[in-house]
Coordinates of C-alpha atoms and ligand atoms in Angstrom, one line a residue:
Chain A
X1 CA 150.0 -40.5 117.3
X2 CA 150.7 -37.6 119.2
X3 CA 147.0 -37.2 120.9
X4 CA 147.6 -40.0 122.7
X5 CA 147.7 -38.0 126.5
X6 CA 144.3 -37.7 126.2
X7 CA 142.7 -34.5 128.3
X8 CA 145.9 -34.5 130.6
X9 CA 146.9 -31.1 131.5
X10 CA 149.6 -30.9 133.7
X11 CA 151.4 -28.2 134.6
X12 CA 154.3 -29.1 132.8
X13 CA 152.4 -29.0 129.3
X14 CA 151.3 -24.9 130.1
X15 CA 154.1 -23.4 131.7
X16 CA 157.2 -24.1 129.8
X17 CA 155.4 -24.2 126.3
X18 CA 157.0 -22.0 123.9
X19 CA 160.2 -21.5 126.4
X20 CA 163.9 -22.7 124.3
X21 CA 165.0 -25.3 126.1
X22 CA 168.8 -25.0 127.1
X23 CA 171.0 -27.7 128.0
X24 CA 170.3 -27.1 131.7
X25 CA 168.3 -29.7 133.1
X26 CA 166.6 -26.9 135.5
X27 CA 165.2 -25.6 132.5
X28 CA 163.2 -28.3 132.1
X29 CA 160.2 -30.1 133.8
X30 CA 162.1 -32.9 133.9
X31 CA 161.7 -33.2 137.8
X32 CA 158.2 -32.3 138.1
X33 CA 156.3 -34.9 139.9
X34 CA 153.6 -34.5 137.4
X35 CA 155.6 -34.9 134.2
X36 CA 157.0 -38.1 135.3
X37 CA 154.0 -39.2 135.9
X38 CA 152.8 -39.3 132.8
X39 CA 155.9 -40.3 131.5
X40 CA 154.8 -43.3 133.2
X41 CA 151.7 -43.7 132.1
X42 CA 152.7 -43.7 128.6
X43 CA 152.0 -40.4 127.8
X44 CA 153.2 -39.8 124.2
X45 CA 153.6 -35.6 124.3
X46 CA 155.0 -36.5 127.7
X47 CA 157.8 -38.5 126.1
X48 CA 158.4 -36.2 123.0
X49 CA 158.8 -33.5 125.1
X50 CA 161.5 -34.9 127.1
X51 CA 163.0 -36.1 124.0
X52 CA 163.5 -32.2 123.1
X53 CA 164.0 -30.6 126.0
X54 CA 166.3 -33.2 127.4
X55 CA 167.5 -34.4 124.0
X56 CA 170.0 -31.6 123.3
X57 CA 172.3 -32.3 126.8
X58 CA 172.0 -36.1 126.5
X59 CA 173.5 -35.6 122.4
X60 CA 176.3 -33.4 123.5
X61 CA 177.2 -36.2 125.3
X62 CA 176.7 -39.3 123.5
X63 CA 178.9 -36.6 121.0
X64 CA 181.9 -36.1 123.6
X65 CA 181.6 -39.8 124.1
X66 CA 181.5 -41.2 120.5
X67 CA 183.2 -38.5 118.4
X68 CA 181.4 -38.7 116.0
X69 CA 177.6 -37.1 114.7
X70 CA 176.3 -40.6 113.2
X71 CA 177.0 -42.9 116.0
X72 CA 176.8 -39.9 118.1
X73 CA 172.4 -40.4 117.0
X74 CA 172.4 -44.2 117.3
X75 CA 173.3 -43.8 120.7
X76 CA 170.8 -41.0 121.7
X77 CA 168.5 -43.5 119.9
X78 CA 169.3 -46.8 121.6
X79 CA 169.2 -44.3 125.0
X80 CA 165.7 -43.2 124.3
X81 CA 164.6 -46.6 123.6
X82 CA 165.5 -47.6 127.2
X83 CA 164.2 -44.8 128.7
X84 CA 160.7 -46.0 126.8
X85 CA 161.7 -49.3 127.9
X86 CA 162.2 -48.7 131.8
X87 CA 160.5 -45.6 132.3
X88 CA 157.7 -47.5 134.2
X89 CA 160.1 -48.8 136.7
X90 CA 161.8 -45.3 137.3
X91 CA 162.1 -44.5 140.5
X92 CA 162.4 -40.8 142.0
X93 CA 165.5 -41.1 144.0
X94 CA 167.8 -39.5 142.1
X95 CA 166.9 -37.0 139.3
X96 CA 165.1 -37.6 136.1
X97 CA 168.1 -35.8 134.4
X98 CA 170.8 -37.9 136.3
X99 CA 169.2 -41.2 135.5
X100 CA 168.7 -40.0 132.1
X101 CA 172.7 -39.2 131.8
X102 CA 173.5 -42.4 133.3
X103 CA 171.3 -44.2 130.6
X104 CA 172.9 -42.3 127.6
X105 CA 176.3 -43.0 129.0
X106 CA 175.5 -46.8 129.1
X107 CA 174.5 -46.3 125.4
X108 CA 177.3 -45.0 124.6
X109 CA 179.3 -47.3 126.0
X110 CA 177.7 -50.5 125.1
X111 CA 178.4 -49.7 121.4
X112 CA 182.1 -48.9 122.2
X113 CA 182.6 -52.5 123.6
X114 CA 180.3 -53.9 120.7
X115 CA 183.0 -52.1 118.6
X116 CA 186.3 -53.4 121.0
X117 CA 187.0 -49.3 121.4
X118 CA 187.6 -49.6 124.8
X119 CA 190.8 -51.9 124.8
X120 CA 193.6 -50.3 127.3
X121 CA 196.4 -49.8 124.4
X122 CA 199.9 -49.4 125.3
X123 CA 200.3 -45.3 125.7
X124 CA 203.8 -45.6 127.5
X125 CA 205.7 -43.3 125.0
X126 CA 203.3 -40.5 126.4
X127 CA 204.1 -41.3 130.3
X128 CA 206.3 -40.0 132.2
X129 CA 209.6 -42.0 133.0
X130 CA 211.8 -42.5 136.0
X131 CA 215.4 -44.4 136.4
X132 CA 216.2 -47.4 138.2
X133 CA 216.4 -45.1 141.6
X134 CA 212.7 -43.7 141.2
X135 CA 214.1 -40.2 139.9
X136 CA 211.9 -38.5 137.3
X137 CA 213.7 -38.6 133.9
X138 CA 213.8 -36.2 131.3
X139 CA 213.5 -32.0 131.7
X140 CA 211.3 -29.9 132.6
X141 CA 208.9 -28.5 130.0
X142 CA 207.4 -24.8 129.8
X143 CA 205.9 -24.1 132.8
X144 CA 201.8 -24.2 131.7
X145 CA 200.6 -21.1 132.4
X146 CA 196.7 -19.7 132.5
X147 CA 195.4 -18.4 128.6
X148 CA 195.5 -14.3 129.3
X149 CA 193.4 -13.2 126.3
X150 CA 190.1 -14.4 124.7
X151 CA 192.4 -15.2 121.7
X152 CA 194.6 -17.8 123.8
X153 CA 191.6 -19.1 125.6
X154 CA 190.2 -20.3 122.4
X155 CA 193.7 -21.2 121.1
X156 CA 194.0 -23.4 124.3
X157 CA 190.5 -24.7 124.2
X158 CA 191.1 -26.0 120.6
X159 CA 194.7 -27.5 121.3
X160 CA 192.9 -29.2 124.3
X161 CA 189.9 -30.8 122.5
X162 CA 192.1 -31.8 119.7
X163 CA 194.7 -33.8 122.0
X164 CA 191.5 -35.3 124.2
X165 CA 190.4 -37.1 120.9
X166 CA 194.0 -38.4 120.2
X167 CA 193.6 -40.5 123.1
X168 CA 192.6 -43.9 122.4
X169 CA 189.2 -44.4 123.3
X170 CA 189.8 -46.7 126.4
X171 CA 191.4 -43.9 128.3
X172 CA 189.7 -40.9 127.2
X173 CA 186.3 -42.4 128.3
X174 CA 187.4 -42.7 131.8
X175 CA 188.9 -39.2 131.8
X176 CA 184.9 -37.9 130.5
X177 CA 184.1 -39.9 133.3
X178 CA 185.6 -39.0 135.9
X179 CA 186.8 -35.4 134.6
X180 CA 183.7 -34.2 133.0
X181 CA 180.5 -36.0 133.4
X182 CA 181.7 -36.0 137.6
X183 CA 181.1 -39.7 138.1
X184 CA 183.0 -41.1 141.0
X185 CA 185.7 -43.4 140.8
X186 CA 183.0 -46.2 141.6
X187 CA 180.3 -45.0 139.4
X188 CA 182.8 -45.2 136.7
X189 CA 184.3 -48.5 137.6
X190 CA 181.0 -49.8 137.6
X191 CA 180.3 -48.8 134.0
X192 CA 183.1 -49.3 132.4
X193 CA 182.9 -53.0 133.9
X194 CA 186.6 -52.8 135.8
X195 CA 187.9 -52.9 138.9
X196 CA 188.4 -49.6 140.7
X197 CA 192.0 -49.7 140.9
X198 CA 192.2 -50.5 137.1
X199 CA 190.1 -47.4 136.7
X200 CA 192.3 -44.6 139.2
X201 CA 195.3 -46.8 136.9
X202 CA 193.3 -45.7 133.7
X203 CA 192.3 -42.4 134.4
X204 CA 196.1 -41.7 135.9
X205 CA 197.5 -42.6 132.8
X206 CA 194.9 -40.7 130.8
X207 CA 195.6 -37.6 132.3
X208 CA 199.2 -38.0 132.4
X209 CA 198.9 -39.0 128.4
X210 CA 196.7 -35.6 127.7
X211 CA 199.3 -33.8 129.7
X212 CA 202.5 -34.9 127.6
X213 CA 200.1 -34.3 124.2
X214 CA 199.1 -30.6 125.6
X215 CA 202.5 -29.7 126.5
X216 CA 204.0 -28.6 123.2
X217 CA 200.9 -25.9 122.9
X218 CA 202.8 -24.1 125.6
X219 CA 206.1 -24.4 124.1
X220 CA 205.0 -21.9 121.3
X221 CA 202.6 -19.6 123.4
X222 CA 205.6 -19.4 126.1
X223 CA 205.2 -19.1 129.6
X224 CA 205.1 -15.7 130.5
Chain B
X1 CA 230.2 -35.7 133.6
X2 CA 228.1 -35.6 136.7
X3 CA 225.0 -35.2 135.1
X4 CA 222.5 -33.2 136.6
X5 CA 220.2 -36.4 137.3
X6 CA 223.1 -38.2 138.9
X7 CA 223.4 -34.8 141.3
X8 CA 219.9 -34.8 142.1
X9 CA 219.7 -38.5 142.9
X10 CA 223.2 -38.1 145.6
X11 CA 220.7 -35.1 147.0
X12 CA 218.0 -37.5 147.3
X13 CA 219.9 -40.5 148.9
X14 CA 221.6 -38.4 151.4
X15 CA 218.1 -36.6 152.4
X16 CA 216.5 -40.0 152.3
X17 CA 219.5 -41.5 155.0
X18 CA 218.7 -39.0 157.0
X19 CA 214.9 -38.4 156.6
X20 CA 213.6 -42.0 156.4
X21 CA 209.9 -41.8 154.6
X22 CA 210.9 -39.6 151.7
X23 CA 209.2 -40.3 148.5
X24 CA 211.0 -40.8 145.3
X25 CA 209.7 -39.2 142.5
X26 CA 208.0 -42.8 141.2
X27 CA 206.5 -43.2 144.8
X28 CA 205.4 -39.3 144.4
X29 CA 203.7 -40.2 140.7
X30 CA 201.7 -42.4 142.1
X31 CA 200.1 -40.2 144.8
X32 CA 199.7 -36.8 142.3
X33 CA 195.8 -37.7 141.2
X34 CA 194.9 -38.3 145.1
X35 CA 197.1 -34.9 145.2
X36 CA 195.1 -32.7 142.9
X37 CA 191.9 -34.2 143.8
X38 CA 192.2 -33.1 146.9
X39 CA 191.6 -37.0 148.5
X40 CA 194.7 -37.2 150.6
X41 CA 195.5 -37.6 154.5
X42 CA 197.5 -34.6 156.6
X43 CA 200.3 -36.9 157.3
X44 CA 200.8 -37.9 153.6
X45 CA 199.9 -35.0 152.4
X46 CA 202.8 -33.4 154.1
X47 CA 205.0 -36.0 152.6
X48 CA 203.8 -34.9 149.0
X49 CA 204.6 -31.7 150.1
X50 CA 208.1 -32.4 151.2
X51 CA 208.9 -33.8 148.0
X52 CA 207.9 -31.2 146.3
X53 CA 210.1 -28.5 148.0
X54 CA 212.5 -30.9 147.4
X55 CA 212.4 -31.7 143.8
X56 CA 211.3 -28.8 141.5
X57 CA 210.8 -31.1 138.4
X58 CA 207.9 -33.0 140.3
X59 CA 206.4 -29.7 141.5
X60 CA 206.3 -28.4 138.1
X61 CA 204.9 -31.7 137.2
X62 CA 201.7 -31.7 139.5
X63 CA 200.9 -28.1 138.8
X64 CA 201.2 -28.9 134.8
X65 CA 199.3 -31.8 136.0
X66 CA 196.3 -30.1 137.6
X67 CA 196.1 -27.4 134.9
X68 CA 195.4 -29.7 132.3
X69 CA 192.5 -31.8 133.8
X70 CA 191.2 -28.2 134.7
X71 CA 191.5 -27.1 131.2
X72 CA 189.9 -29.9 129.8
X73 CA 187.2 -30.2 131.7
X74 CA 186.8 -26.1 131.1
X75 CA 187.2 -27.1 127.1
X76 CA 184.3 -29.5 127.0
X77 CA 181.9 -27.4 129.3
X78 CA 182.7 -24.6 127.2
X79 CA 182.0 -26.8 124.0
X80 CA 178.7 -28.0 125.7
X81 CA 177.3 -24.8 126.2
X82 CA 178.0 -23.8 123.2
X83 CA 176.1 -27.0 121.6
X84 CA 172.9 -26.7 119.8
X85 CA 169.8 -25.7 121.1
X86 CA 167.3 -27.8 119.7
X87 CA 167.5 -31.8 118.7
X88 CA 167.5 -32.1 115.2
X89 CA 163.9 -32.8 113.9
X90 CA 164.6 -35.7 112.1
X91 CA 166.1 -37.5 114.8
X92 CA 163.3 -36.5 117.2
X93 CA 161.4 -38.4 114.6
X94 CA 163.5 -41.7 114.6
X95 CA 163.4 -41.8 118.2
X96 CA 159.6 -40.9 118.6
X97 CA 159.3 -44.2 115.6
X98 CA 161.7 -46.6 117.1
X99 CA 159.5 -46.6 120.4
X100 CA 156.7 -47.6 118.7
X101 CA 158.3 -50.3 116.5
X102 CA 161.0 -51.2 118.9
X103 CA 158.8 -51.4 122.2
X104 CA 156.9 -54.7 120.2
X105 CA 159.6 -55.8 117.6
X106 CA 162.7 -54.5 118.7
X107 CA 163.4 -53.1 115.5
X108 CA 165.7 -50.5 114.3
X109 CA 165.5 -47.0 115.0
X110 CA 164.2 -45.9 111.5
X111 CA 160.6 -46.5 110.5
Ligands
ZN301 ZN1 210.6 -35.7 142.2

């Protein structure tokens, strides 16, 4: 199954052979004119190695998306199948790795609808409040200060990731959106399937939300 | 007791008489991710600004505010370079079989 390239020897097959992929997408051919090409024509090494080499990026992100490692697969799954699907059609105006990322994302998030995850719940107990004149309520916490050692950096890091998951799912994709993955507000709209002011109202509240859940962290550590 | 929200509020409203255009903190919430992303005019801006020397508790607020999308954004890079290195070998499997099944059949992933 896997001779099916035939004698095609492009240059991606020699020079990166034996080379660990890392999660970069410059480490991979996945740019090189030639390599897409056979992509396109079906090439079945082609194909596997893309599943590897870009495989490893696009599943820490259908992770951060999902949460969880068995859907987390599915999705890299589904992705993979569209690429096989739509691979012919791809054109080169944008990365190989962008479009790749966009495709996963859409994975993802086709399941989390399929699954109603991406409902906006009510998350007003963790927003801020203001009285009837427009003045903030409520005082001011400890001021949040930068993590000095390599001890609080990973203390912080862990508080952080912990309170991103306790977001309901609805928010805390926008805020991978937009925060992590670096889509625009648009690009985001567009594939969550909202309106772009619903989106800046989502990802508003998703920070603010992350910010009242992080807060207590500095509480303990003090601030300085 | 004149609480300390009722003071700041008499602070506000006689700034506010005097300085029409002043934000109130609600009005100042709404323009903090345009703040911290960087995306707003001089003239605005400067409003933001204003409010800000003017009400400690919503400077403290949008500083918190700006930390925390930093750190989470450091958090998950941190967490994706830290990911593994290779695709485990028995999903590079399923996916390699589904595209054979599922290009005809559109069948499931696992052969
Ligand atoms: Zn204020």
């Amino acid at each position: 199954m896997l001779e099916g390239g035939g004698g095609l020897e492009a240059g991606w097959e020699t020079d990166r052979m034996g080379a660990p992929a890392k999660t970069s997408p410059a480490a991979t051919p996945a740019d090189d004119a030639a390599f897409i090409a056979a992509l396109k024509a079906g090439d079945e090494r082609a194909f596997e190695r893309l599943v590897r080499d870009q495989g490893i990026r696009l599943l820490a992100l259908a992770r951060r998306m999902m949460r969880d490692e068995a859907t987390a697969q599915d999705c890299l799954q589904d992705a993979f199948l569209s690429v096989h699907r739509s691979i012919a059609g791809f054109e080169p105006h944008g990365s190989l790795g962008g479009w790749l990322h966009r495709i996963t994302v859409n994975a993802c998030l086709m399941r989390l609808r399929t699954a109603k995850r991406l409902a906006e719940t009510p998350i007003d107990d963790l927003l801020p409040d203001f009285n009837g004149n427009g003045l903030r309520l409520g005082e001011p916490r400890t001021e949040i200060r930068d993590p000095e050692t390599e001890l609080e950096v990973n203390r912080v890091r862990r508080f952080v990731r912990e309170k991103i998951d306790e977001l309901p799912d609805g928010y805390r994709i926008v805020l991978l959106l937009r925060d992590i993955e670096g889509y625009s507000t648009r690009e985001a709209a567009e594939m969550m399937g909202i309106a772009e002011g619903a989106l800046k109202v989502r990802l508003h509240r998703a920070r603010a939300a992350l910010k009242t859940l992080v807060e207590p962290l500095w509480d303990e550590m003090g601030s300085s | 007791m004149i609480t300390r929200h009722r003071l700041r509020w008499r602070i506000q409203h006689w700034l506010e008489a005097r300085l029409p255009g002043l934000l109130t903190c609600a009005q100042f919430q709404e323009m903090v991710d345009a703040y911290v992303d960087d995306e707003l005019g001089p003239v605005v801006r400067a409003t933001v600004d204003f409010h800000m020397k003017t009400c400690p508790i919503c400077q403290r607020y949008v500083i918190a505010y700006g930390k925390v999308r930093d750190f989470a954004a450091d958090t998950l890079s941190a967490e994706e370079a830290e990911a593994l290195d290779v695709v485990p070998e028995g999903l590079v499997t399923a996916i390699l079989a589904a595209r054979g099944v599922g290009g005809a059949r559109g069948g499931g992933p696992n052969s």
